[in-house]
Amino acid sequence: MFGDAREKAVKKLKKDLRSGFYSYLVLLLLEQRGEMHGYAIRKELERISGGKLVPSEGALYDILKSLRKYHLVEDFWAEVGGRPRKYYRMTELGREVLGELKAEIGAIIETMESLEGW
């Protein structure tokens, strides 16, 4: 009886948690790795998370579109291996916002450690 409600709740809360966190991870990757195309971003997230935190292609491009809308990243086309690819790089505003997000993530981690006794 509660199994279905439990599954729905877990699915919804995981989605909510990940949606903002993916944006943070994308900005962090672009800061550390420099310019990347969407597929490379997705593969790198898959690699560093051991396959646990991998947005769908559609979700990733929605994230990149949102980051571009807020001028946190910019895109450009480059030809690689004879095919055009859209690359993304962080803007100066993106670096500033990421700095603030790092502080926020730090506060979240501190709170979790206090509550859960990590």
mmCIF file of C-alpha atoms in Angstrom, residues 37 61 74-80 83-89:
data_model
loop_
_atom_site.group_PDB
_atom_site.id
_atom_site.type_symbol
_atom_site.label_atom_id
_atom_site.label_comp_id
_atom_site.label_asym_id
_atom_site.label_seq_id
_atom_site.Cartn_x
_atom_site.Cartn_y
_atom_site.Cartn_z
ATOM 1 C CA HIS A 37 30.925 19.919 -25.485
ATOM 2 C CA TYR A 61 20.849 20.370 -22.581
ATOM 3 C CA GLU A 74 28.457 30.774 -23.340
ATOM 4 C CA ASP A 75 28.454 28.436 -26.297
ATOM 5 C CA PHE A 76 30.353 28.363 -29.559
ATOM 6 C CA TRP A 77 30.785 25.993 -32.465
ATOM 7 C CA ALA A 78 34.031 24.206 -33.270
ATOM 8 C CA GLU A 79 34.826 21.517 -35.803
ATOM 9 C CA VAL A 80 36.260 18.360 -34.284
ATOM 10 C CA ARG A 83 32.062 17.458 -37.485
ATOM 11 C CA PRO A 84 30.748 20.591 -35.830
ATOM 12 C CA ARG A 85 30.216 20.455 -32.072
ATOM 13 C CA LYS A 86 28.719 23.000 -29.743
ATOM 14 C CA TYR A 87 31.121 23.775 -26.920
ATOM 15 C CA TYR A 88 30.439 25.525 -23.645
ATOM 16 C CA ARG A 89 32.684 27.672 -21.488
#
